[in-house]
Structures are given as structure tokens and as C-alpha cells.
Tab-separated table of C-alpha atoms in Angstrom:
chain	number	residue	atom	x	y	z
N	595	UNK	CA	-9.589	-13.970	8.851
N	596	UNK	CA	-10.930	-10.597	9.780
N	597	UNK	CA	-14.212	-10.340	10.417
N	598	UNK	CA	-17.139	-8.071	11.493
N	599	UNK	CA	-19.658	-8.114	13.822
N	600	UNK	CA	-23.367	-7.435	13.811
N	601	UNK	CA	-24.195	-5.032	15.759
N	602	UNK	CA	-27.793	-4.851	17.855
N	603	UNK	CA	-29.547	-1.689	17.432
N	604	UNK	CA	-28.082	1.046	20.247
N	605	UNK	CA	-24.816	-1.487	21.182
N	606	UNK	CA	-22.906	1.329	19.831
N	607	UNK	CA	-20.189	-0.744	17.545
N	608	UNK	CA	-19.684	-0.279	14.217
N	609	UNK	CA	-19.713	-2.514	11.114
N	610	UNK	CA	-16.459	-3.169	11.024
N	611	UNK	CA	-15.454	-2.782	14.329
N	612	UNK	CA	-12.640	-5.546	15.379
N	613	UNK	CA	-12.866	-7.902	18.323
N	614	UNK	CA	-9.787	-9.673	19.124
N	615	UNK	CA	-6.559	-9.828	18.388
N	616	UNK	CA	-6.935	-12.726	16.689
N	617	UNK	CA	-9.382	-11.126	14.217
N	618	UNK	CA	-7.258	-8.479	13.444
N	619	UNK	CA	-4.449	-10.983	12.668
N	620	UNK	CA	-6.463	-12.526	10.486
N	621	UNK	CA	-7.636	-9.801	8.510
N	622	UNK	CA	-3.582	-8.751	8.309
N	623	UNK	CA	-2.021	-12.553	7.197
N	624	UNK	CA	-5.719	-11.938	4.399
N	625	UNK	CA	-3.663	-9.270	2.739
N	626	UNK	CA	-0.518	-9.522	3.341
N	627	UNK	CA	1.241	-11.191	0.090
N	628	UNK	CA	-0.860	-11.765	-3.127
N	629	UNK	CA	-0.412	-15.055	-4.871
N	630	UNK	CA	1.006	-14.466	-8.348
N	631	UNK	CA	4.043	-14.494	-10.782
N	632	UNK	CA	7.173	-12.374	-9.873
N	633	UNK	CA	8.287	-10.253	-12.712
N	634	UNK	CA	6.300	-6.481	-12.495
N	635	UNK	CA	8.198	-3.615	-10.629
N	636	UNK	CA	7.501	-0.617	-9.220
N	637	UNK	CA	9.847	2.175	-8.346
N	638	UNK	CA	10.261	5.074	-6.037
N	639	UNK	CA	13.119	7.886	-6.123
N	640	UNK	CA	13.452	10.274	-3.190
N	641	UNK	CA	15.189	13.822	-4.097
N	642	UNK	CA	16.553	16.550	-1.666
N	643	UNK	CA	15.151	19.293	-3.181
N	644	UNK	CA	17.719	22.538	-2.728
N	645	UNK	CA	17.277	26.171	-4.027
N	646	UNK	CA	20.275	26.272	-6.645
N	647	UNK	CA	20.743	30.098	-5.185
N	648	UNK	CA	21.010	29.361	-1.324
N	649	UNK	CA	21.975	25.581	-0.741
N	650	UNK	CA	21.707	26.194	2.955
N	651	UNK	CA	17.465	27.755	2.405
N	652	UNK	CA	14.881	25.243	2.702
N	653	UNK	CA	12.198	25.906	-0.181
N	654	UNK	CA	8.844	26.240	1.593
N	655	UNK	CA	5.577	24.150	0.516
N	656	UNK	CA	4.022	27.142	-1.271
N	657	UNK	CA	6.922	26.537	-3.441
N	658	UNK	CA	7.134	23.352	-4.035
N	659	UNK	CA	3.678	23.126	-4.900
N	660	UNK	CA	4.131	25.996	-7.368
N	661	UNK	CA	7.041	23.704	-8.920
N	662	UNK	CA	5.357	20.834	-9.011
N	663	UNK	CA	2.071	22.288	-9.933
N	664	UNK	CA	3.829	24.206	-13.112
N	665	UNK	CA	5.346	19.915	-14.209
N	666	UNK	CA	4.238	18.936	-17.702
N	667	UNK	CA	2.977	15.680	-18.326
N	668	UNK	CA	5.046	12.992	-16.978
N	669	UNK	CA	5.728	10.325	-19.694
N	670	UNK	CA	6.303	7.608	-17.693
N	671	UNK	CA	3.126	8.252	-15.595
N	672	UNK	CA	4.678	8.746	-12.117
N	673	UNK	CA	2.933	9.910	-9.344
N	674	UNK	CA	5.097	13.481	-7.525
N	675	UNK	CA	4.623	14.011	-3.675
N	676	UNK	CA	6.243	16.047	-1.200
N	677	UNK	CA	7.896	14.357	1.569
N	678	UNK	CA	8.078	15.861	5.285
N	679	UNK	CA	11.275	18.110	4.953
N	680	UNK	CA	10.421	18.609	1.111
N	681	UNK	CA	12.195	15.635	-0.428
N	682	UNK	CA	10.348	15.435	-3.665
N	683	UNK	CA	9.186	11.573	-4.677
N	684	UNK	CA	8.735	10.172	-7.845
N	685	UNK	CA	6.384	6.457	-7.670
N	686	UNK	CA	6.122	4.916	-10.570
N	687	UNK	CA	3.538	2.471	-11.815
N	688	UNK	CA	3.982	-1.244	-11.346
N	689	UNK	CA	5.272	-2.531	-15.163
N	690	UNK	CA	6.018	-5.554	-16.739
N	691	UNK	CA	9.496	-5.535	-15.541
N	692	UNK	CA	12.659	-3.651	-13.595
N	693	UNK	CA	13.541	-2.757	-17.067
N	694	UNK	CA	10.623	-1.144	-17.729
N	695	UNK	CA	10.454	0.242	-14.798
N	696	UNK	CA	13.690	2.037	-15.012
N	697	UNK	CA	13.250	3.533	-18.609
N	698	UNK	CA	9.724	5.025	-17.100
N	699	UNK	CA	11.496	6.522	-14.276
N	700	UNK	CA	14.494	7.942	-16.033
N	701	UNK	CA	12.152	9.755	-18.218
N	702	UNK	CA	9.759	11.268	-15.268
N	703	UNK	CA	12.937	11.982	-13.557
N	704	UNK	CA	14.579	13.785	-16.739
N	705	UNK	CA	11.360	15.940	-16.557
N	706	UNK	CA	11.557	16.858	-13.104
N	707	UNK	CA	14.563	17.802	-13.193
N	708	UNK	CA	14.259	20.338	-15.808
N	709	UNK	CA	10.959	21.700	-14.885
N	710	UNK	CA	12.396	22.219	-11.067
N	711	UNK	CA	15.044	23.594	-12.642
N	712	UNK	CA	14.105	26.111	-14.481
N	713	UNK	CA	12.191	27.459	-11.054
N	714	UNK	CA	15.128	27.369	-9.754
N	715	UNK	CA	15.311	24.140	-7.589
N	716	UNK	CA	17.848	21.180	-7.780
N	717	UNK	CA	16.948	18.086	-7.160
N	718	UNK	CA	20.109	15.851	-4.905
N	719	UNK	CA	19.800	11.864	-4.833
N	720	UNK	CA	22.102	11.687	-1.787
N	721	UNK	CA	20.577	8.968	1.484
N	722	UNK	CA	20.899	12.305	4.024
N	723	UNK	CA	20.466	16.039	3.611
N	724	UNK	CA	24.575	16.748	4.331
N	725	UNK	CA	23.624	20.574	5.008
N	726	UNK	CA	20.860	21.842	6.332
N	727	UNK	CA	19.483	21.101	9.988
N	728	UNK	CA	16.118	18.648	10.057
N	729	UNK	CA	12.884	20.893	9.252
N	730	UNK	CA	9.215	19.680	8.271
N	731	UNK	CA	7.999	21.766	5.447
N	732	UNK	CA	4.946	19.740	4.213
N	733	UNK	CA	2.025	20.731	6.678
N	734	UNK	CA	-0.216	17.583	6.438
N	735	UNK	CA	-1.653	16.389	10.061
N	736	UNK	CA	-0.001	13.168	9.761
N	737	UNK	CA	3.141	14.318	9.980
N	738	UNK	CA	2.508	17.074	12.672
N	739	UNK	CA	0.904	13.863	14.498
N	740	UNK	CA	4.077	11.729	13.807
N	741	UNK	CA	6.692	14.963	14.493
N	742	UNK	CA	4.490	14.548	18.122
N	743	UNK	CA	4.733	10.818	18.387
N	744	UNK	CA	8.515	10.838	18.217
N	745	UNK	CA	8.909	13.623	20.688
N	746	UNK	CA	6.719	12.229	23.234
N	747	UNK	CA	8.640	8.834	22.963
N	748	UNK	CA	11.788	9.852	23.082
N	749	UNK	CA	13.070	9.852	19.528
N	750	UNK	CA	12.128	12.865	18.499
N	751	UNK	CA	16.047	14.797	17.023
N	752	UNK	CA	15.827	10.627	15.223
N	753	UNK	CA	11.995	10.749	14.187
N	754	UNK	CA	12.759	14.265	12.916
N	755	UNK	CA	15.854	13.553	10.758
N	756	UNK	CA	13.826	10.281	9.431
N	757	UNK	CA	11.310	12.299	8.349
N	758	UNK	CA	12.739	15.725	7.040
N	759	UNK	CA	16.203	14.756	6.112
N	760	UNK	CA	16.446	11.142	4.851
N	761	UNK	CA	15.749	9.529	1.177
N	762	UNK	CA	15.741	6.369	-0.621
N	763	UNK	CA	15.269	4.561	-3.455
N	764	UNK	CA	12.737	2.245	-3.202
N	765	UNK	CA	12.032	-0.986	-5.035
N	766	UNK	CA	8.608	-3.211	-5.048
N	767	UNK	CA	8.399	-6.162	-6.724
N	768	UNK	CA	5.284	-8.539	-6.577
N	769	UNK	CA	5.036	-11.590	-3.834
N	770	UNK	CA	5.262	-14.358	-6.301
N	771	UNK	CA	3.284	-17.681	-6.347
N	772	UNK	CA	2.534	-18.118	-2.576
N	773	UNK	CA	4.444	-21.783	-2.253
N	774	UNK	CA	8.008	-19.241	-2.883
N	775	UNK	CA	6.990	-16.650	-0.315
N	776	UNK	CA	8.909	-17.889	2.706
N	777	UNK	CA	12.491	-18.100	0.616
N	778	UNK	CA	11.321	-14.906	-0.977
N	779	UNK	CA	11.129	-12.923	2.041
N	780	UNK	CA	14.043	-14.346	3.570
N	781	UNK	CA	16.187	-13.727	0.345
N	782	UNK	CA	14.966	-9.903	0.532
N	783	UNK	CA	15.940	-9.577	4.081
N	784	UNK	CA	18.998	-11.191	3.780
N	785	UNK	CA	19.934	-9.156	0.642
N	786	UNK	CA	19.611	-5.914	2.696
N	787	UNK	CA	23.210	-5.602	4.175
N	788	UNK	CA	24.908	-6.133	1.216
N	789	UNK	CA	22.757	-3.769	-0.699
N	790	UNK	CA	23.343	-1.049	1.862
N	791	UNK	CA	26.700	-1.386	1.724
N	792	UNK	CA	26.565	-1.170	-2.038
N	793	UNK	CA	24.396	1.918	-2.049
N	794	UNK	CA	25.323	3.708	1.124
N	795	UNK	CA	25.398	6.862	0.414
N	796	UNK	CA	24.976	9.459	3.312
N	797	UNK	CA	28.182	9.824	5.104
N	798	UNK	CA	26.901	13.312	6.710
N	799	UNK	CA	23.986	14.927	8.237
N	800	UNK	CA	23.239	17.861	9.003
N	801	UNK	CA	26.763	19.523	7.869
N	802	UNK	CA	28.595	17.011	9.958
N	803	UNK	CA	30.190	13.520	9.308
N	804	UNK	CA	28.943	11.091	11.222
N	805	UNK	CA	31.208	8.449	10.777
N	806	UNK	CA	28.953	5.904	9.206
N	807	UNK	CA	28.814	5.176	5.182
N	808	UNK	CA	24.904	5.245	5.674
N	809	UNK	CA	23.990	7.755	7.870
N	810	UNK	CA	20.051	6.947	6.373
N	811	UNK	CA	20.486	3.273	8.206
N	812	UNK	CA	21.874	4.532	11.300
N	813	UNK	CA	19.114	7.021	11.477
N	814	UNK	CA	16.413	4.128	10.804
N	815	UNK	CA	18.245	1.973	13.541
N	816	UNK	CA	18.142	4.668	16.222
N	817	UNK	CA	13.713	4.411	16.568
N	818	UNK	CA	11.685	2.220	17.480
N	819	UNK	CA	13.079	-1.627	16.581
N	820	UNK	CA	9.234	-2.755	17.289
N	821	UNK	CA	7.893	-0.520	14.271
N	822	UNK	CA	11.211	-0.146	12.214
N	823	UNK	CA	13.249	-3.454	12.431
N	824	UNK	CA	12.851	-6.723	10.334
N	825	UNK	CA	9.653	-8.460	10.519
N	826	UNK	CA	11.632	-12.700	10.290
N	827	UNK	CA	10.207	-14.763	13.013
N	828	UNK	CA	13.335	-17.199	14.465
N	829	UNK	CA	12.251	-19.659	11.263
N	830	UNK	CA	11.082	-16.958	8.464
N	831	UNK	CA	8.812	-20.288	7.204
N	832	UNK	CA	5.538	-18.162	7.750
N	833	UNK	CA	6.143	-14.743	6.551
N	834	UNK	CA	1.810	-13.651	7.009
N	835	UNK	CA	1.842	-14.816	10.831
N	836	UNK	CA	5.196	-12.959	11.053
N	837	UNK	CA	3.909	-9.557	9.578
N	838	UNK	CA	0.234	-9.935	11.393
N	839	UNK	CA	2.574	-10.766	14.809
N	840	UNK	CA	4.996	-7.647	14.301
N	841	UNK	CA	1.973	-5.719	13.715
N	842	UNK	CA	0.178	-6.571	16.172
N	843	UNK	CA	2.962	-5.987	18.926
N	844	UNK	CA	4.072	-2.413	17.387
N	845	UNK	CA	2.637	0.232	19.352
N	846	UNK	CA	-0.169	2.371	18.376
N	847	UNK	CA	1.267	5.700	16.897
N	848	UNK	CA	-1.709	7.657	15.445
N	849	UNK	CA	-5.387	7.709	16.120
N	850	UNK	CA	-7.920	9.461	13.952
N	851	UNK	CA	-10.104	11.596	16.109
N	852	UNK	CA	-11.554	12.297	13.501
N	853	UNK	CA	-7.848	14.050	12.585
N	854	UNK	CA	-4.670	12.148	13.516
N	855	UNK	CA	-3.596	12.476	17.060
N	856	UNK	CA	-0.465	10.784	18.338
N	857	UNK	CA	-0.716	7.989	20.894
N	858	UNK	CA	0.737	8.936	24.323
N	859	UNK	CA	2.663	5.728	25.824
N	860	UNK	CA	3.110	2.017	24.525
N	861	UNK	CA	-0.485	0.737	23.116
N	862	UNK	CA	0.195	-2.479	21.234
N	863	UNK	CA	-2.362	-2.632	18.350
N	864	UNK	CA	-3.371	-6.162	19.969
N	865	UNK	CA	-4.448	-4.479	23.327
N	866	UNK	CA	-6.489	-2.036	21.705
N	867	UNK	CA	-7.434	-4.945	19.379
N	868	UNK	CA	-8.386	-6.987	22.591
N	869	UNK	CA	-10.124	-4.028	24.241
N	870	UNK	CA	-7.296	-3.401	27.242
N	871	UNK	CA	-7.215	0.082	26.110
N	872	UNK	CA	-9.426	1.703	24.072
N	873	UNK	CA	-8.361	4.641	22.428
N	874	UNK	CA	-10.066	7.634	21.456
N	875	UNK	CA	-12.855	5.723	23.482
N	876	UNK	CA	-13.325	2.707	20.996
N	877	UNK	CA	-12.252	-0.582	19.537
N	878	UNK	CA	-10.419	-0.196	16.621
N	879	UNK	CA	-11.719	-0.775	13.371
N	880	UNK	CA	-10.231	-2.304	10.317
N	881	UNK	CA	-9.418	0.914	8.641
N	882	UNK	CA	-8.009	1.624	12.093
N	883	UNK	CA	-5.685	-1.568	11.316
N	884	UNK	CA	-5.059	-0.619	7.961
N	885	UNK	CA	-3.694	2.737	8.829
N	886	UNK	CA	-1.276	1.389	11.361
N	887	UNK	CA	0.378	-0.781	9.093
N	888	UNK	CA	1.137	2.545	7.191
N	889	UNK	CA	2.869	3.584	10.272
N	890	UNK	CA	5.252	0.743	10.149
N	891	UNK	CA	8.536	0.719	8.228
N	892	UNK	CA	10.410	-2.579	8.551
N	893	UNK	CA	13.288	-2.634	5.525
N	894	UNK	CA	11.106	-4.456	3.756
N	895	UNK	CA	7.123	-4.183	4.142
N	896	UNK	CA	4.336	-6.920	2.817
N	897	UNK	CA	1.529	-4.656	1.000
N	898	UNK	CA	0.481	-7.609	-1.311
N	899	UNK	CA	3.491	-7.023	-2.881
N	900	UNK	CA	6.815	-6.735	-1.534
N	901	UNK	CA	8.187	-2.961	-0.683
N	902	UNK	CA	12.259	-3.002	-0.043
N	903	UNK	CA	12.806	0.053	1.732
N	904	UNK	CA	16.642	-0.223	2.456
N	905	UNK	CA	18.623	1.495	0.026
N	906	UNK	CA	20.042	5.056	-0.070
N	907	UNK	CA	19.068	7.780	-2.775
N	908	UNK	CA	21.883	7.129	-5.135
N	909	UNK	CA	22.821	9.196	-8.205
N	910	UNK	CA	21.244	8.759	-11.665
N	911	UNK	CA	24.464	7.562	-12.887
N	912	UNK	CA	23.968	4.156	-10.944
N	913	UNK	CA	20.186	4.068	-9.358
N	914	UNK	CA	19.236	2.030	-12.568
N	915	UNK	CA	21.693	-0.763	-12.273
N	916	UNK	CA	20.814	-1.004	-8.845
N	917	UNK	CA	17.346	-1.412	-8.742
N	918	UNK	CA	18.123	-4.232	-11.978
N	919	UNK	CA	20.418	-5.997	-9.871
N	920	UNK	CA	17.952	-6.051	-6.880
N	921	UNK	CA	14.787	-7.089	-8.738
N	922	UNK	CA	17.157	-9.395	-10.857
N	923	UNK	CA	18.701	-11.532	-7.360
N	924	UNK	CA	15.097	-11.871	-6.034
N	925	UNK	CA	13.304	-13.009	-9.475
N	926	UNK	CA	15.620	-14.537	-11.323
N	927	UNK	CA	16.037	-18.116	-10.036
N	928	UNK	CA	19.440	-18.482	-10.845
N	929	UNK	CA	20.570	-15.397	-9.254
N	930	UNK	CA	18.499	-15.347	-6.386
N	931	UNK	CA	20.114	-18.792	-5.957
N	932	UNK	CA	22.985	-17.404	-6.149
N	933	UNK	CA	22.587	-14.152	-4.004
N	934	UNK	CA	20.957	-16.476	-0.986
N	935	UNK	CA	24.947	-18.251	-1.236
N	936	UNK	CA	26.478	-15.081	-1.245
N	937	UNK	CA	24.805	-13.393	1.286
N	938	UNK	CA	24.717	-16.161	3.392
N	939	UNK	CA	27.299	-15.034	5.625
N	940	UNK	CA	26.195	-11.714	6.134
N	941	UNK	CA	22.775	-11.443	6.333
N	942	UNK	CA	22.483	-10.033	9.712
N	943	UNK	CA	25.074	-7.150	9.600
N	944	UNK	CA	22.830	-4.245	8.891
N	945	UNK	CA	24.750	-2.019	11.160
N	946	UNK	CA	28.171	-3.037	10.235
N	947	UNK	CA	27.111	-2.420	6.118
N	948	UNK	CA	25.530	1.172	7.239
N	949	UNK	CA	28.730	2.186	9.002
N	950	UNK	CA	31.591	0.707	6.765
N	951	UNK	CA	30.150	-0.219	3.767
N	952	UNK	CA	32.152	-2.206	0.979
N	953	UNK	CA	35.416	-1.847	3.574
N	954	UNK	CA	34.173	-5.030	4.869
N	955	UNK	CA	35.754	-7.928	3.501
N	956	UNK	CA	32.512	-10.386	3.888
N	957	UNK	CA	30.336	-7.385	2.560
N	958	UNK	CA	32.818	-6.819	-0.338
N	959	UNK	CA	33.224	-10.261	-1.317
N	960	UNK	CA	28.961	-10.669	-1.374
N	961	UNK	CA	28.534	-7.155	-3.598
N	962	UNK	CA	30.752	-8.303	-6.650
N	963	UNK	CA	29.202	-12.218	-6.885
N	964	UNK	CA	26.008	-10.219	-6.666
N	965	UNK	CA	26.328	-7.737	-8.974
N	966	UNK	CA	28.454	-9.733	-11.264
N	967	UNK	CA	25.166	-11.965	-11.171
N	968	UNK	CA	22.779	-8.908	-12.681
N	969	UNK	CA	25.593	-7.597	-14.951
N	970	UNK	CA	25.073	-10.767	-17.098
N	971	UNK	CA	21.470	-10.622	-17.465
N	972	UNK	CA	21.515	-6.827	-18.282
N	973	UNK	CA	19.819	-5.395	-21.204
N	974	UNK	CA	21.939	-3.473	-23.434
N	975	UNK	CA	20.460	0.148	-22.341
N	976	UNK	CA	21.412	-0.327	-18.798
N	977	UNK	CA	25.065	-1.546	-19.519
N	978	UNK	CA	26.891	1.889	-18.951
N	979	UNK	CA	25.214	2.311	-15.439
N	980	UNK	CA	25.914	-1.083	-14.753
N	981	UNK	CA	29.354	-1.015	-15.268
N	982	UNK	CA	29.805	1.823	-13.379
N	983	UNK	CA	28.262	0.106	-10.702
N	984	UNK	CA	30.442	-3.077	-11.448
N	985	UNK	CA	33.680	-0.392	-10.814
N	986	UNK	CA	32.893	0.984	-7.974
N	987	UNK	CA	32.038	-2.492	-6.281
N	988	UNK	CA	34.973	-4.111	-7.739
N	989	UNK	CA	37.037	-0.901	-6.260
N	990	UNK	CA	35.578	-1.531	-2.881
N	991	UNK	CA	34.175	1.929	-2.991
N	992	UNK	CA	30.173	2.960	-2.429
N	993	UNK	CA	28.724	6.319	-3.508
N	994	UNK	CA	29.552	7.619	0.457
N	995	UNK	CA	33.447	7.481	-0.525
N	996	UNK	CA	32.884	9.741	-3.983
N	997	UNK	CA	30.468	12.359	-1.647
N	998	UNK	CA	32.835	12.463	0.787
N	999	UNK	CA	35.149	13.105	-1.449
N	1000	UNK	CA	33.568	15.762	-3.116
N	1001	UNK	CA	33.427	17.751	0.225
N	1002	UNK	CA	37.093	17.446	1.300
N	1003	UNK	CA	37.618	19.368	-2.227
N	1004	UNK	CA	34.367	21.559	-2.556
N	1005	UNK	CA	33.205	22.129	1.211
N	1006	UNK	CA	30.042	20.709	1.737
N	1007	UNK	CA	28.123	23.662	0.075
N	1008	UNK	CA	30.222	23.276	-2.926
N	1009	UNK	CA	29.713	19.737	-2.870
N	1010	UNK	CA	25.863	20.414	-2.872
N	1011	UNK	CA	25.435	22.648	-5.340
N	1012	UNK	CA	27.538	21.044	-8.490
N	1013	UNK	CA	24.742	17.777	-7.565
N	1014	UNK	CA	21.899	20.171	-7.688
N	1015	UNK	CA	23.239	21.893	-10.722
N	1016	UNK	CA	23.530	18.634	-11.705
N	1017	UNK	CA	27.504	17.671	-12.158
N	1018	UNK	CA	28.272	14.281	-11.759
């Protein structure tokens, strides 16, 4: 467990201060996964946000701030942000289930869409911005710090296009009863190739085709592996001591001081934990700890509950059968039985899903048991956007083939603008 120390009059520490490695382990594995039923799901849909007059413009944060500032109510009771390079993000409450879930979000997203609209904006669900060149709009100091970070370490054209250019749909679902958590995190790391290739959907960046399905994925895979790759020990048995050991060895990438200030060089949280290095001339503290893990993006990331972070931005047509089929193959017991068969075989091909998607045989095969699996526990309002989904899987196609598509006809400007006016 974490813990604090008492501090003598004039010794200068603070309340909370950490003193070991091993503490700040401990107060990481404390809060890692809660104990609990499965069943509640959040979700959280990334837009490119384009001005429907000049594709190629990107709309400042005075703006988007105007937009978003002029929304109506939001029935579904979804949170709006602005991402880095002015993706616009709808997170939606945790509810009683994926299906919930997805009827709250289609609503908030019908809203946005019209509101954003009608100021002129459309709003793309594509995995990378096809057009326009990586730019940060959104001036918070985190993300000047982390623009810094990734320049300083050698990542910075990568760092940038993470930041400014990519989206996602994102999918949390809750830990489950604490006995299920080692099979449940393996089952949502071994889902993740199979789901990429099934929603890869970014074959360009930047006006260019890059030769991978999921351009997103490659763009993940080219930082840091330390803060952005899969947090499985070699056994996966102990998911808490494998999250508070990732942590732990990740390097430092913001200090507050009191405003964040990037890290120069490799400071592994446990050094600074175990007072080699002291940054900013202190230990850390636990709400130093706490705001590292923020700075961490495996593809899927323990915050009590269970954040999947791997799939493209996919269209509206199909983003609701996806996020039921992946909340159905990790809490339903027959079909996460059923998925963990299926996937078996390709649970470590991340790259080879991001850069061929469904054209791989063992891929291929995996996407139609799974999805097969959700189609037959669908409820009846998601069956048109799950048999779309069930098409294009059977087809061996993902949403990177229709885009691609698109642009061979339309250009790539054309091919933007009929998704932000909103043509399927």
C-alpha cells in the first residue's frame, strides 16, 4: 500500500510525500481494478472537426469554444472536450449496459452534430486526419508540456500526429469481481488485434497513404513502447503488480512546477520514487503518481475500471455494433469464452492487424466467429448497424478499404467533405 509519512517540524516533506518505490507500487496495485460486477459501460467518440467551407483550414480554439459553448443540452449527459489538434470528444457516463450506453451516445452525438453544423463545422469519425498537416489548437499547458516532451525525446513529428491528428473510439467497461481480473485483462489484450483489424480505419495521414489499414496504430507504435505498449507481464496472472511495474519503469514525462514542465532525459517514476533523482527538487508525491499514470497510454489502461483504447474512430453507421460486440466478448461468459478461442492465435499481431487489416487470413477468420458471437445477443435497435458490420467482416473489408475508396473517386478533399457534410 501507499503510504505517508509524518513529517518532523522543519524536515521539509510533505504529507503525502512518497518514499520508495515500493510505496508507490503499493498505492498503484490499491487502485488499480475495483472489485465488482461487469455489466456498466462507458463510451468515448473522438471527431475530426473540419470547417465544411475549407476542409484543408483548421478551426481555431476561439471557435470551437464558441461551437461548443452555443450546444444545447445534451440528452444523454455527455461530457464535450477539445482534444490537442481540435478533435472534439464526446464521454459518456458509465450506464447499466453497452446498450445503454450506445442509445446515450447516439443521441449526444445527433446533437453535436447539428449544433456544429449549423456553425458551420463537420464533425469526421475517421482513426487519422487524411488532410491536413499535424497542428495543436487547444492551448492548455499540458499539452504545450507534452508537444515539448516528444520533441526533446525524439518523437516529436510521432508525439505530434498522436496528439493533433489521431482519434478513437473508446470503450470502458468495469473490472469485474477481482477473482476474473487476470482472464479479464488478458482477454482485452488479446482481443486488440482483431478489433483493430475490424475497425481500422485510417489508411492516410496527412494527405498521404501510408500503406497501413490503421495509420492511428502505427502512429501509437512509433513512441515510446515503455509508456504506450501493453502492460501483460510474461504470465498476465497478476494484472495490479503488472500495471504498478509498467508504471513504475515508464519515464517521468511532466512535472508540475507549479505548471507542467516536461522532463528532460529518462527518469523512471521508481528513481524519483526512490530519491535517485529528484525532480523539480523533491520526492514525488502521490498526486505526483497519480498524474503520471495519466501520462500513460497502454491499449488498454486499469483506472478501476478497464479503459480499451485501441480502436479507430469509425463511422456512425457501425461504431454502435462495435462497441456491443466488444463489451459483449469481454462480459458475456459465453462469448468471451469464445473470443479467448478465437483470438487465440493472434493475439500478438498488433502491427500486422494495423497494417493489413481483415486481408489476413488468421485476423479474418477471428473477426467473423467474433462478431458472429455479438450479432446473436444483439438487441433489436442495434441490428441494422450490426449487420452492416457482419458484411463488411464477412467481405473481408474494414472501414480503411471504403475511405480509401472514397478518395480514389472524390480526391481526398472530396472524400472529406461528403463525411463532414455527413454522406455515408
Amino acid at each position: 500500500m501507499a503510504r505517508t509519512i509524518a513529517c518532523d517540524a522543519g524536515s521539509g516533506c510533505t504529507a503525502d510525500e512518497l518514499t520508495s518505490a515500493s510505496a508507490a507500487a503499493g498505492h498503484v496495485v490499491q487502485r488499480c481494478l475495483t472489485d465488482g460486477p461487469v455489466g456498466r459501460v462507458g463510451l468515448e467518440v473522438e471527431a475530426h472537426c473540419y470547417d465544411l467551407g475549407d476542409p484543408s483550414r483548421r478551426p481555431g480554439w476561439d471557435e470551437l469554444t464558441s461551437a461548443i459553448a452555443a450546444l444545447p443540452p445534451l440528452p444523454g449527459g455527455s461530457a464535450v472536450t477539445v482534444e490537442p489538434g481540435g478533435a472534439v470528444e464526446l464521454s459518456g457516463p458509465p450506464l447499466v449496459d453497452a446498450a445503454a450506453a450506445i442509445s446515450a451516445m447516439a443521441m449526444d452525438r445527433a446533437v453535436l452534430r447539428a449544433s456544429f453544423a449549423h456553425a458551420g463545422f463537420g464533425l469526421v469519425l475517421l482513426g487519422a486526419d487524411p488532410l491536413r498537416p499535424a497542428a495543436r489548437v487547444n492551448p492548455g499547458g499540458r499539452y504545450q508540456a507534452m508537444e515539448r516532451f516528444f520533441r526533446a525525446s525524439g518523437t516529436g513529428t510521432a508525439g505530434a500526429a498522436m496528439m493533433t491528428s489521431t482519434a478513437s473510439v473508446q470503450v470502458n467497461i468495469e473490472a469485474g469481481p477481482a477473482s476474473g481480473w487476470s482472464e479479464r485483462v488478458r482477454l482485452a489484450h488479446a482481443l486488440g488485434p482483431t478489433m483493430i483489424a475490424i475497425t481500422a480505419n485510417s489508411p492516410m495521414l496527412g494527405g498521404r497513404f501510408t500503406g497501413w489499414r490503421s495509420t492511428r496504430q502505427r502512429v501509437w507504435s512509433q513512441l515510446d513502447a515503455a509508456r504506450c505498449g501493453p502492460i501483460l507481464g510474461a504470465s498476465g496472472d497478476d494484472p495490479a503488480s503488472d500495471w504498478a511495474r509498467y508504471a513504475l519503469r515508464a519515464p517521468v514525462m511532466l512535472v508540475h512546477r507549479p505548471d507542467p514542465t516536461p522532463v528532460a532525459g529518462w527518469v523512471p517514476f521508481a528513481d524519483w520514487a526512490d530519491g535517485r533523482v529528484l525532480l523539480g527538487n523533491r520526492r514525488p508525491t502521490t498526486a505526483d503518481l497519480d498524474y503520471h499514470l495519466t501520462t500513460l497510454f497502454p491499449p488498454v489502461r486499469p483506472r478501476g475500471f478497464l479503459e480499451v483504447r485501441y480502436l479507430d474512430s469509425v463511422s456512425d453507421a457501425i461504431w454502435p455494433s462495435v462497441a456491443f460486440t466488444l463489451a459483449t466478448l469481454l462480459d458475456d461468459p459465453g462469448a468471451a469464452d469464445l473470443a479467448a478461442e478465437a483470438t487465440e492465435s493472434v493475439a500478438t499481431t498488433w502491427d500486422r492487424a494495423a497494417r493489413v487489416g481483415l486481408r489476413d487470413r488468421r485476423l479474418h477468420r477471428a473477426a467473423r466467429r467474433c462478431v458472429a458471437a455479438a450479432a446473436e445477443r444483439a438487441p433489436a435497435h442495434l441490428q441494422e448497424s450490426m449487420e452492416q458490420l457482419t458484411r463488411s467482416v464477412e467481405q473481408g473489408r474494414c472501414p480503411a478499404d471504403d475511405f480509401a475508396d472514397r478518395v480514389v473517386t472524390y480526391g481526398v478533399g472530396g472524400a472529406v467533405t461528403q463525411l463532414a457534410q455527413g454522406e455515408l
